[in-house]
Short mmCIF file of N, CA and C in Angstrom, two decimals:
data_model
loop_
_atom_site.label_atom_id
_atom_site.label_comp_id
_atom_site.label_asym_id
_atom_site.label_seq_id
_atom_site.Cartn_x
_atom_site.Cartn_y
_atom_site.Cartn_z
N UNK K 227 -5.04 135.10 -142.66
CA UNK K 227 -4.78 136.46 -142.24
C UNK K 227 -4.57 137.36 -143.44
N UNK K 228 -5.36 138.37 -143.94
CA UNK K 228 -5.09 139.25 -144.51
C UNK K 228 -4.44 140.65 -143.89
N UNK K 229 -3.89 141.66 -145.05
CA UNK K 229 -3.31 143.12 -144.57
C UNK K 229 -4.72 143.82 -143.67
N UNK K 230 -6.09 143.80 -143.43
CA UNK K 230 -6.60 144.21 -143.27
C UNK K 230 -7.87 143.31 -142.71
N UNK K 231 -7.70 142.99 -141.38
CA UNK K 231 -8.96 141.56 -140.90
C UNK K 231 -9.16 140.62 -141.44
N UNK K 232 -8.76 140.24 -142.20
CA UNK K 232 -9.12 139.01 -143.14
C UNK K 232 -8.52 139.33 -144.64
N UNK K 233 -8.71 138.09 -146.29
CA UNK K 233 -8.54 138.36 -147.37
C UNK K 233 -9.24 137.10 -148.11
N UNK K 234 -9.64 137.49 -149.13
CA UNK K 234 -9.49 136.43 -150.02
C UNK K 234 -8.45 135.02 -150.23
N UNK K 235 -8.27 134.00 -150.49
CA UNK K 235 -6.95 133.50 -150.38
C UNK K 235 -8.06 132.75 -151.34
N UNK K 236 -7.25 132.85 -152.50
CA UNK K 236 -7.26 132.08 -154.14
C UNK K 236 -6.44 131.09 -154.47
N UNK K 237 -6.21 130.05 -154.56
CA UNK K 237 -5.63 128.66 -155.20
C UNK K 237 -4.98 129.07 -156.50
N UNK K 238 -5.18 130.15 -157.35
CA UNK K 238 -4.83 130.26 -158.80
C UNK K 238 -5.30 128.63 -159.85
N UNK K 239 -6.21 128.10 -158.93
CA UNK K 239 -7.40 126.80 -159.87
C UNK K 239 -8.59 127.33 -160.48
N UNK K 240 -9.49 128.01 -159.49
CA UNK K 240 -10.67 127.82 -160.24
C UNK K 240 -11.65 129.30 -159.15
N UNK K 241 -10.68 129.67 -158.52
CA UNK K 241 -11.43 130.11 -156.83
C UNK K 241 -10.96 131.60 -157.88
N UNK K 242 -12.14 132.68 -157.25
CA UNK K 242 -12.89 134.21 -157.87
C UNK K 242 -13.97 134.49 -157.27
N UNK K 243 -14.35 135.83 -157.15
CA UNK K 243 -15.55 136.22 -156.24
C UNK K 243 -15.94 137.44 -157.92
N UNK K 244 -17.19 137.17 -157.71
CA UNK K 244 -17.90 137.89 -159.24
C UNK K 244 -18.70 138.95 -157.96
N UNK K 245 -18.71 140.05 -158.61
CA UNK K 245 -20.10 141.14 -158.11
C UNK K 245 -20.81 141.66 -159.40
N UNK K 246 -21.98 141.73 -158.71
CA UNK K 246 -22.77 142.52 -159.56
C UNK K 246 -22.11 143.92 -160.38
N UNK K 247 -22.65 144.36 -161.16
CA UNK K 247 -22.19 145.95 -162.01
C UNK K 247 -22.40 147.13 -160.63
N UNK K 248 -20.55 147.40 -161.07
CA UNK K 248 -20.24 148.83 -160.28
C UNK K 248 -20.44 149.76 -160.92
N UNK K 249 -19.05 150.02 -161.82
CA UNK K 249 -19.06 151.10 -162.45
C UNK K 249 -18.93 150.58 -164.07
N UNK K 250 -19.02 151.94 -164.92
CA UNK K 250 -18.74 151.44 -166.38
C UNK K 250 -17.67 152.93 -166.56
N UNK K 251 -16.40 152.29 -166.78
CA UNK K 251 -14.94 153.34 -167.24
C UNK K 251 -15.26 154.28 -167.90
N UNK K 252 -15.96 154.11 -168.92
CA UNK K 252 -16.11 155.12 -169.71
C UNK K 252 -17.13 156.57 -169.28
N UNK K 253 -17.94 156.64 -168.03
CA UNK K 253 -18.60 157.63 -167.76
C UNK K 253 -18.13 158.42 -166.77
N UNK K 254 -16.67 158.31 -166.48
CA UNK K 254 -15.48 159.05 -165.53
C UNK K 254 -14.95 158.73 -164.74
N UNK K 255 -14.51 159.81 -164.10
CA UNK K 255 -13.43 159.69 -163.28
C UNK K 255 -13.28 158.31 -162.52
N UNK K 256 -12.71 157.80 -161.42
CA UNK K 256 -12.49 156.56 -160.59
C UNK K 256 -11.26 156.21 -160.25
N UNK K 257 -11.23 155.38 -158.99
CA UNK K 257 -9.77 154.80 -158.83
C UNK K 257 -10.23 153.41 -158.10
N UNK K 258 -9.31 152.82 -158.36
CA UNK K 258 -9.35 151.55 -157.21
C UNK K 258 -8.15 151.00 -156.78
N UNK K 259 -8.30 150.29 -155.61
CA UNK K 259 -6.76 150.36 -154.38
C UNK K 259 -7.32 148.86 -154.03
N UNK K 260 -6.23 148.33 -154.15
CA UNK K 260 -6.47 147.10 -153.18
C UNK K 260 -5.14 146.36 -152.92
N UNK K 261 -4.93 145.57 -151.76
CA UNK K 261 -3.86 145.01 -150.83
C UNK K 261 -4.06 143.74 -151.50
N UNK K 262 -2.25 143.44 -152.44
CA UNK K 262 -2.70 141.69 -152.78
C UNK K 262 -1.27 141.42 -151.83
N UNK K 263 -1.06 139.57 -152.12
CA UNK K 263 -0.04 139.03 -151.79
C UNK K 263 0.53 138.25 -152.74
N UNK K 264 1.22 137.72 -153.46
CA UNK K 264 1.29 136.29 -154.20
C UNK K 264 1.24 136.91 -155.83
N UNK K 265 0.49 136.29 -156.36
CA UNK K 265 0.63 136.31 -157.34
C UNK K 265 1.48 135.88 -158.59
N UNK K 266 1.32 135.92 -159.98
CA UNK K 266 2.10 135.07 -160.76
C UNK K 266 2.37 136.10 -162.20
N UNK K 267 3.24 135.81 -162.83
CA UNK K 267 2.69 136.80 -164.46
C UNK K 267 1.86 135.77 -164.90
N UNK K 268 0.97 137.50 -165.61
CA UNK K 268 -0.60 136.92 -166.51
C UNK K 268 -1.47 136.36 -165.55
N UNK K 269 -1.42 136.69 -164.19
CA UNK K 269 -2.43 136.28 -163.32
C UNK K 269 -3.49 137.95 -163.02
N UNK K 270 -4.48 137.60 -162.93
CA UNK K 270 -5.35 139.25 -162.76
C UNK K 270 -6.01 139.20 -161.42
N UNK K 271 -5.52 140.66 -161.16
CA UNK K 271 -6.19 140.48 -159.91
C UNK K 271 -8.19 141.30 -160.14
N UNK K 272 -8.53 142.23 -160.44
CA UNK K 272 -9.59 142.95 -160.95
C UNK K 272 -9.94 142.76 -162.04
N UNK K 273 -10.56 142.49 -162.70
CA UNK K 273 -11.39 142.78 -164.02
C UNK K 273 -12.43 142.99 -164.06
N UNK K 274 -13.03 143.40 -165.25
CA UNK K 274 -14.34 143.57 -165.25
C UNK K 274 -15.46 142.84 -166.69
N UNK K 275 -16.10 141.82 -166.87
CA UNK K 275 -16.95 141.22 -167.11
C UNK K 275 -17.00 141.48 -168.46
N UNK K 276 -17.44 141.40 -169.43
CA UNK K 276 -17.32 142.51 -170.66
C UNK K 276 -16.84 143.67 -171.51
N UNK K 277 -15.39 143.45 -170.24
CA UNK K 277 -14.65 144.89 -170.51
C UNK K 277 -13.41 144.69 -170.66
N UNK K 278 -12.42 145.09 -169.56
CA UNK K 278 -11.17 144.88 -169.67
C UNK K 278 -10.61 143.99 -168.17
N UNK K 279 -9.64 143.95 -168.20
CA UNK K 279 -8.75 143.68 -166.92
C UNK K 279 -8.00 144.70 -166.30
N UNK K 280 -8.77 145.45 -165.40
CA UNK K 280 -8.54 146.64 -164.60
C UNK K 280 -7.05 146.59 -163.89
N UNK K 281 -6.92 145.35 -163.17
CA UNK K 281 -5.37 145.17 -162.89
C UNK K 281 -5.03 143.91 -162.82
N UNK K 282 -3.68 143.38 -163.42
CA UNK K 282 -3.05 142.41 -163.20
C UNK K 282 -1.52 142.74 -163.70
N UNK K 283 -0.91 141.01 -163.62
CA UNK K 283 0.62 140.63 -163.46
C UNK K 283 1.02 140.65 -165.01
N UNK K 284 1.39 141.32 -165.68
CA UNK K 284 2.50 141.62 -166.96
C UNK K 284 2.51 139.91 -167.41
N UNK K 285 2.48 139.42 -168.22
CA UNK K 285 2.49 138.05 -168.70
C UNK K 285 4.34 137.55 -168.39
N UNK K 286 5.17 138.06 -168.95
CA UNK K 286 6.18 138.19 -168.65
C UNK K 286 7.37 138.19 -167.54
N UNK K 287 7.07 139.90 -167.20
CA UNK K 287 7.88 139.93 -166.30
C UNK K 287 6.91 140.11 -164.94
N UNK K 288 5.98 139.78 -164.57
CA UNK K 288 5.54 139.67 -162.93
C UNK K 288 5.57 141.72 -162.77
N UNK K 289 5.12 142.39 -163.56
CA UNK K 289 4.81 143.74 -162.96
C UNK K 289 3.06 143.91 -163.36
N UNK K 290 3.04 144.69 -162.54
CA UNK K 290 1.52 145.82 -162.50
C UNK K 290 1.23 146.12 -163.62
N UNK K 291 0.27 145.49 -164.54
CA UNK K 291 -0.64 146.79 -165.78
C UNK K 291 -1.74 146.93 -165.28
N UNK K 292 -2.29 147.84 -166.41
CA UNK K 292 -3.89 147.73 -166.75
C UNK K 292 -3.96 147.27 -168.10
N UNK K 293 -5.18 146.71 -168.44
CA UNK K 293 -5.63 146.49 -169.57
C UNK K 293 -6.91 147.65 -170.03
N UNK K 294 -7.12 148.53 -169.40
CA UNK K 294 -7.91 148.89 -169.75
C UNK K 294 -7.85 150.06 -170.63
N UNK K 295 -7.94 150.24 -171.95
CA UNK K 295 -7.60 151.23 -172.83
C UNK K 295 -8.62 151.93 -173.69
N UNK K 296 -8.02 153.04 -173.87
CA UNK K 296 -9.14 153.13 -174.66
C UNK K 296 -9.79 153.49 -175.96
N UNK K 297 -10.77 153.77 -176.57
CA UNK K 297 -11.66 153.14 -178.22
C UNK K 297 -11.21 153.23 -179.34
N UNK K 298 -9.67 153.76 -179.33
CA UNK K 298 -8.87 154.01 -180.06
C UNK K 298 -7.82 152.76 -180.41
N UNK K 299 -7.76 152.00 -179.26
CA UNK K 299 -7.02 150.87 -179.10
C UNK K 299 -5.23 150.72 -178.60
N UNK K 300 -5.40 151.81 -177.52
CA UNK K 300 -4.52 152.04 -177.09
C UNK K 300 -3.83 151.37 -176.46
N UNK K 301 -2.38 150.64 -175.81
CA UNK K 301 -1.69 149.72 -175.42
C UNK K 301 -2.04 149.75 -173.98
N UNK K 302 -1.91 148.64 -173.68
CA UNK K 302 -2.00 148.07 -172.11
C UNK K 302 -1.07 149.18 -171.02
N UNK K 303 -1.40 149.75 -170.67
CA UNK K 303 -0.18 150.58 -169.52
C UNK K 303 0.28 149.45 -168.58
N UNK K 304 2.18 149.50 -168.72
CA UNK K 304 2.82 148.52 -167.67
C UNK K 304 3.52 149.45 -166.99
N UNK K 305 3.67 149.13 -165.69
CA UNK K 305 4.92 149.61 -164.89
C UNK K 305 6.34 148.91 -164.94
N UNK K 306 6.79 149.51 -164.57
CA UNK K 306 8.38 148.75 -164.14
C UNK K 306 8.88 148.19 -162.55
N UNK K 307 7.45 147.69 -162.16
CA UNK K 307 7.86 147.12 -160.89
C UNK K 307 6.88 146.07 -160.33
N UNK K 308 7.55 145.00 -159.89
CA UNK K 308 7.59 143.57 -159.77
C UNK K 308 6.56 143.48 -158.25
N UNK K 309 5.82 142.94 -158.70
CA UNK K 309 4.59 142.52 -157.54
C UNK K 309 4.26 141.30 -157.28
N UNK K 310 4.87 140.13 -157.44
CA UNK K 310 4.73 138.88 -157.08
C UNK K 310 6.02 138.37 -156.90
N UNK K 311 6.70 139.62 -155.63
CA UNK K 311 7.83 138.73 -154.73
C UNK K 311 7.29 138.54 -153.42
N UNK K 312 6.12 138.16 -153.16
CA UNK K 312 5.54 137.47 -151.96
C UNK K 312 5.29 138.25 -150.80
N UNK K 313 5.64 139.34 -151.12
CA UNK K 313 5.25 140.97 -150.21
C UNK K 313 3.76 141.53 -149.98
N UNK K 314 3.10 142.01 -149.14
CA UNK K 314 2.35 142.57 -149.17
C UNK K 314 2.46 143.80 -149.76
N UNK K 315 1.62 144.00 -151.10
CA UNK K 315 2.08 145.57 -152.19
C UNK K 315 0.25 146.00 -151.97
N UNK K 316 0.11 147.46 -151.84
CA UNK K 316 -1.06 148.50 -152.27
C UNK K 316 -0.68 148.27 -153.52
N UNK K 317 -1.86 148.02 -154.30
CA UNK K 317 -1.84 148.39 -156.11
C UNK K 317 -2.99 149.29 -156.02
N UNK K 318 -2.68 150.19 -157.27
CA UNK K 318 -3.84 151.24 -158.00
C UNK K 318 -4.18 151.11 -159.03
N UNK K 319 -5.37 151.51 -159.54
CA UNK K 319 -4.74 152.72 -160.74
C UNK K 319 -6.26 153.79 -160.73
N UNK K 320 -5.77 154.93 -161.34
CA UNK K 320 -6.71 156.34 -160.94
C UNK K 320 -6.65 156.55 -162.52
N UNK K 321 -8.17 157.10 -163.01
CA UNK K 321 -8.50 157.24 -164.00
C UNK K 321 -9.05 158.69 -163.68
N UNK K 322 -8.34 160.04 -164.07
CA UNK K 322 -8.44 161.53 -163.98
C UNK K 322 -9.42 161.51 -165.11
N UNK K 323 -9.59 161.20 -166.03
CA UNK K 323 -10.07 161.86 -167.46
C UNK K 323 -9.15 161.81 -168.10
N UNK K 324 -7.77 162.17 -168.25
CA UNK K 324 -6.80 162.28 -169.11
C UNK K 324 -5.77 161.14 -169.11
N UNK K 325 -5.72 161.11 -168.22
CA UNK K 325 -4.04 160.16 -167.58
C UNK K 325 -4.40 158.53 -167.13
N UNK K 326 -4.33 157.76 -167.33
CA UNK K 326 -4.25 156.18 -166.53
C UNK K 326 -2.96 155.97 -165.44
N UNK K 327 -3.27 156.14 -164.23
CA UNK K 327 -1.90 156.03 -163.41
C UNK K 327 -1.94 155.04 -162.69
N UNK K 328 -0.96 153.99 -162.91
CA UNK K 328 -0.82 152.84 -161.78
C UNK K 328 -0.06 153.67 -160.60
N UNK K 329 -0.01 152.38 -159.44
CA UNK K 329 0.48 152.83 -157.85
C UNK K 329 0.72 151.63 -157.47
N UNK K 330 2.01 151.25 -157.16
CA UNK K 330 2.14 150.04 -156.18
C UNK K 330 2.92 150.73 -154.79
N UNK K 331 2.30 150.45 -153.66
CA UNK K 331 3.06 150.94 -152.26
C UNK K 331 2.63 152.21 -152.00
N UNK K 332 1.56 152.97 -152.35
CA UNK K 332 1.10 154.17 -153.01
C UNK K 332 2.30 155.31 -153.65
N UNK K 333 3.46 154.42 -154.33
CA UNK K 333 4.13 155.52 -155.49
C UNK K 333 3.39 154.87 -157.17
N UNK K 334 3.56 156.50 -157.61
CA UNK K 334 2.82 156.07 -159.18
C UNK K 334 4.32 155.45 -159.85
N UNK K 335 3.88 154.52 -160.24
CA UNK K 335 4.90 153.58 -161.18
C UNK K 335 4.74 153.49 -162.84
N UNK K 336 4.05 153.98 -163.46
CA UNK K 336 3.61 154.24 -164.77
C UNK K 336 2.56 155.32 -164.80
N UNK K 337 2.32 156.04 -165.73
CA UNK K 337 1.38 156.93 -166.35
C UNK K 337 1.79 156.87 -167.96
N UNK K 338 0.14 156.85 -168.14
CA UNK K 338 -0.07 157.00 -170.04
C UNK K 338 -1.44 157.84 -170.23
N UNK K 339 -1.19 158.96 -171.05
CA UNK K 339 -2.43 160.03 -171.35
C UNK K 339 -3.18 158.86 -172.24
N UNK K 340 -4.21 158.94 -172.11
CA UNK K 340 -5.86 158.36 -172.81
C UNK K 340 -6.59 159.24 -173.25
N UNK K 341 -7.12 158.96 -174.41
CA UNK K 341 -8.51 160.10 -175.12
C UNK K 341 -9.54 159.20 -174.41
N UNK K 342 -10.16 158.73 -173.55
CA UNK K 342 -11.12 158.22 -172.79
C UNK K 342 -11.44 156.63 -172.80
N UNK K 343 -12.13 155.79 -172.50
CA UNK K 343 -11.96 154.48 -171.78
C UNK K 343 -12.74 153.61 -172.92
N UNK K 344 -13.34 152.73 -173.05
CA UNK K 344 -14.06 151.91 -173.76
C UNK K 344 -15.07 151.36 -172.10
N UNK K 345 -15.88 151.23 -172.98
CA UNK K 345 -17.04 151.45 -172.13
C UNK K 345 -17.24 149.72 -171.65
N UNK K 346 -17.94 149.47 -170.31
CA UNK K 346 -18.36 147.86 -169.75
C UNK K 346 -19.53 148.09 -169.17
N UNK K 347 -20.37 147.20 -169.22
CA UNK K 347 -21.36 147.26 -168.12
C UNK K 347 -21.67 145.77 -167.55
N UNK K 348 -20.16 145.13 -167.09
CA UNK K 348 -20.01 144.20 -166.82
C UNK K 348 -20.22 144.10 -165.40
N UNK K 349 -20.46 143.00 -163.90
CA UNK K 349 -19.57 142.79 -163.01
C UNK K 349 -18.23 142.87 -162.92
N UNK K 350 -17.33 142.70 -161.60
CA UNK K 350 -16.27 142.58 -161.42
C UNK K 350 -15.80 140.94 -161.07
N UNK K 351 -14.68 140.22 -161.58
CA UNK K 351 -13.83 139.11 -161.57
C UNK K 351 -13.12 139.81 -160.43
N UNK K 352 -12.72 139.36 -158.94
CA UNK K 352 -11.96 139.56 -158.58
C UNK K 352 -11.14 138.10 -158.58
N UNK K 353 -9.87 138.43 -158.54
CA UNK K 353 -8.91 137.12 -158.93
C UNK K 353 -9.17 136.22 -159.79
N UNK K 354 -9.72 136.64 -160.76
CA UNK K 354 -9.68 136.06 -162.50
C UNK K 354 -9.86 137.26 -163.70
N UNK K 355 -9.57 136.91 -164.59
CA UNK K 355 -9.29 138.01 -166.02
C UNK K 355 -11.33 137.89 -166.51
N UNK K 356 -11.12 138.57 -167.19
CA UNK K 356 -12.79 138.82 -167.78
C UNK K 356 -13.11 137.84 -168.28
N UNK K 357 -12.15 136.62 -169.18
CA UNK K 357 -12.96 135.59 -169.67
C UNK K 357 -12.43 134.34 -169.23
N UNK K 358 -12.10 134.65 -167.50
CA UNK K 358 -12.53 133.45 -166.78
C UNK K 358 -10.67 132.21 -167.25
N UNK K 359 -10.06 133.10 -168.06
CA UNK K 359 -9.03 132.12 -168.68
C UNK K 359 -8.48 131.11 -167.66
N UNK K 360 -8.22 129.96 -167.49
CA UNK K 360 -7.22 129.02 -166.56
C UNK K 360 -6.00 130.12 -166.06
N UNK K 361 -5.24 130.07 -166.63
CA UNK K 361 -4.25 130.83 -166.56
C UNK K 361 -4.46 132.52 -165.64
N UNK K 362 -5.39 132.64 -165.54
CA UNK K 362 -5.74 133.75 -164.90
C UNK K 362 -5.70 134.12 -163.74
N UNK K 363 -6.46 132.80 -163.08
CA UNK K 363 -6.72 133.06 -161.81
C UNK K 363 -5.65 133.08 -160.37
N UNK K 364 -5.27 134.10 -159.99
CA UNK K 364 -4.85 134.38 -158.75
C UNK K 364 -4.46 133.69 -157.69
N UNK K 365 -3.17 133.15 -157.56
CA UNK K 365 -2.55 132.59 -156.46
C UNK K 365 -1.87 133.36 -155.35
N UNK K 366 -3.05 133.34 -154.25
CA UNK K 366 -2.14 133.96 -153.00
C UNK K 366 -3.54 135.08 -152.14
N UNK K 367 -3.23 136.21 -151.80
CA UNK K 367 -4.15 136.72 -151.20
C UNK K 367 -4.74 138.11 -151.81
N UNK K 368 -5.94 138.60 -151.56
CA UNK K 368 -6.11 139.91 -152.25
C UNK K 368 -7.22 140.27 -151.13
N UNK K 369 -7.17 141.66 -150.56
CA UNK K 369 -7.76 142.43 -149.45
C UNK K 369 -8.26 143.74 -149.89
N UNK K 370 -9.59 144.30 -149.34
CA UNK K 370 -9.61 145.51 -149.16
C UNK K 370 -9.92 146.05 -150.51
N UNK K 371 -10.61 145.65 -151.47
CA UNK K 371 -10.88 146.24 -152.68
C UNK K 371 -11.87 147.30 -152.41
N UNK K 372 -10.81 148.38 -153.16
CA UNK K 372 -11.88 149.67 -152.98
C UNK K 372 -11.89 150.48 -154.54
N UNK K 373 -12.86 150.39 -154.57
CA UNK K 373 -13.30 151.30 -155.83
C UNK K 373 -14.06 152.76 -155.35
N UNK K 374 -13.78 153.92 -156.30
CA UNK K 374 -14.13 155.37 -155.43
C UNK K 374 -14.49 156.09 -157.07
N UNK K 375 -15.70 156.53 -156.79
CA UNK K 375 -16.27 157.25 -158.12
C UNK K 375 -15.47 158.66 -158.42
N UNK K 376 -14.13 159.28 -157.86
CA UNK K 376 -13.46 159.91 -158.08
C UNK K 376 -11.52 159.47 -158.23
N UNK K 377 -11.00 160.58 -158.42
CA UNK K 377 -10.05 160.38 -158.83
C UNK K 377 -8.67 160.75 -157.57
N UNK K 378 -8.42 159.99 -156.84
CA UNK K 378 -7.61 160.11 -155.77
C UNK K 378 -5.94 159.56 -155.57
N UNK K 379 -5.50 160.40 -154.80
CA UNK K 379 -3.99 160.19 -154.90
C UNK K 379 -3.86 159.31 -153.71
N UNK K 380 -2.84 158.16 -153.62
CA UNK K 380 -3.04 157.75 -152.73
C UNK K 380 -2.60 158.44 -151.14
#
């Protein structure tokens, strides 16, 4: 049973669903929303192929980043709130042009201004990091991945 007809349900072993090339960060705006469950720190739920890790679990403390920064080599944006206490959480994050904003529950939980993205023209890893690491992969459920070629509040 997923939040939404059904979900993914990942082992955090070896289990990921790859798609073909969506988007590439660096040619604008975008957001993406999706319903997980579970999860671990340093587990990812989105990434993208040649690029970054769009969203996952803080290695640490079990919160929401992105990895995705940009060509300047800008730091990972983390939030300050904990997403693998076994809850069903909405995660975000919305890429305006200027700002990187995470969302868990649809409140923004971090924002960091960006001079623009580093570019992918990868597929998407859902429930594994871009290079496939052990440690990566996703224990528990993930629903409803939506990616939107604009920039939306939840």
């Amino acid at each position: 049973g997923g939040k939404l007809e059904g979900a993914l349900q990942l082992d955090g072993a070896n289990d990921y669903l790859r798609t073909p090339f969506i988007v590439d960060p660096a040619e604008g705006v975008f957001s993406i929303f999706v319903w997980i469950r579970g999860g671990a720190p340093g587990q990812t739920i989105v990434s993208q192929v040649n690029g970054a890790n769009w969203l996952s679990v803080e290695p640490q403390s079990g919160f929401l980043m992105t990895g995705l920064i940009g060509p300047r080599g800008n730091d990972a944006l983390v939030s300050a709130t904990d997403i693998t206490d076994g809850s069903w959480h909405r995660v975000g994050l919305v890429w305006d042009g200027v700002d990187r904003v995470l969302y868990v529950d649809d409140v923004e939980v971090a924002r960091g201004s960006q001079r623009g993205l580093i570019a992918a023209d990868g597929g998407f890893n859902i429930g594994a990091d871009k290079g496939l690491e052990s440690s990566s992969f996703w224990t528990g459920l993930i629903d409803d991945v939506r990616i939107y070629d604009r920039a939306l509040a939840p």
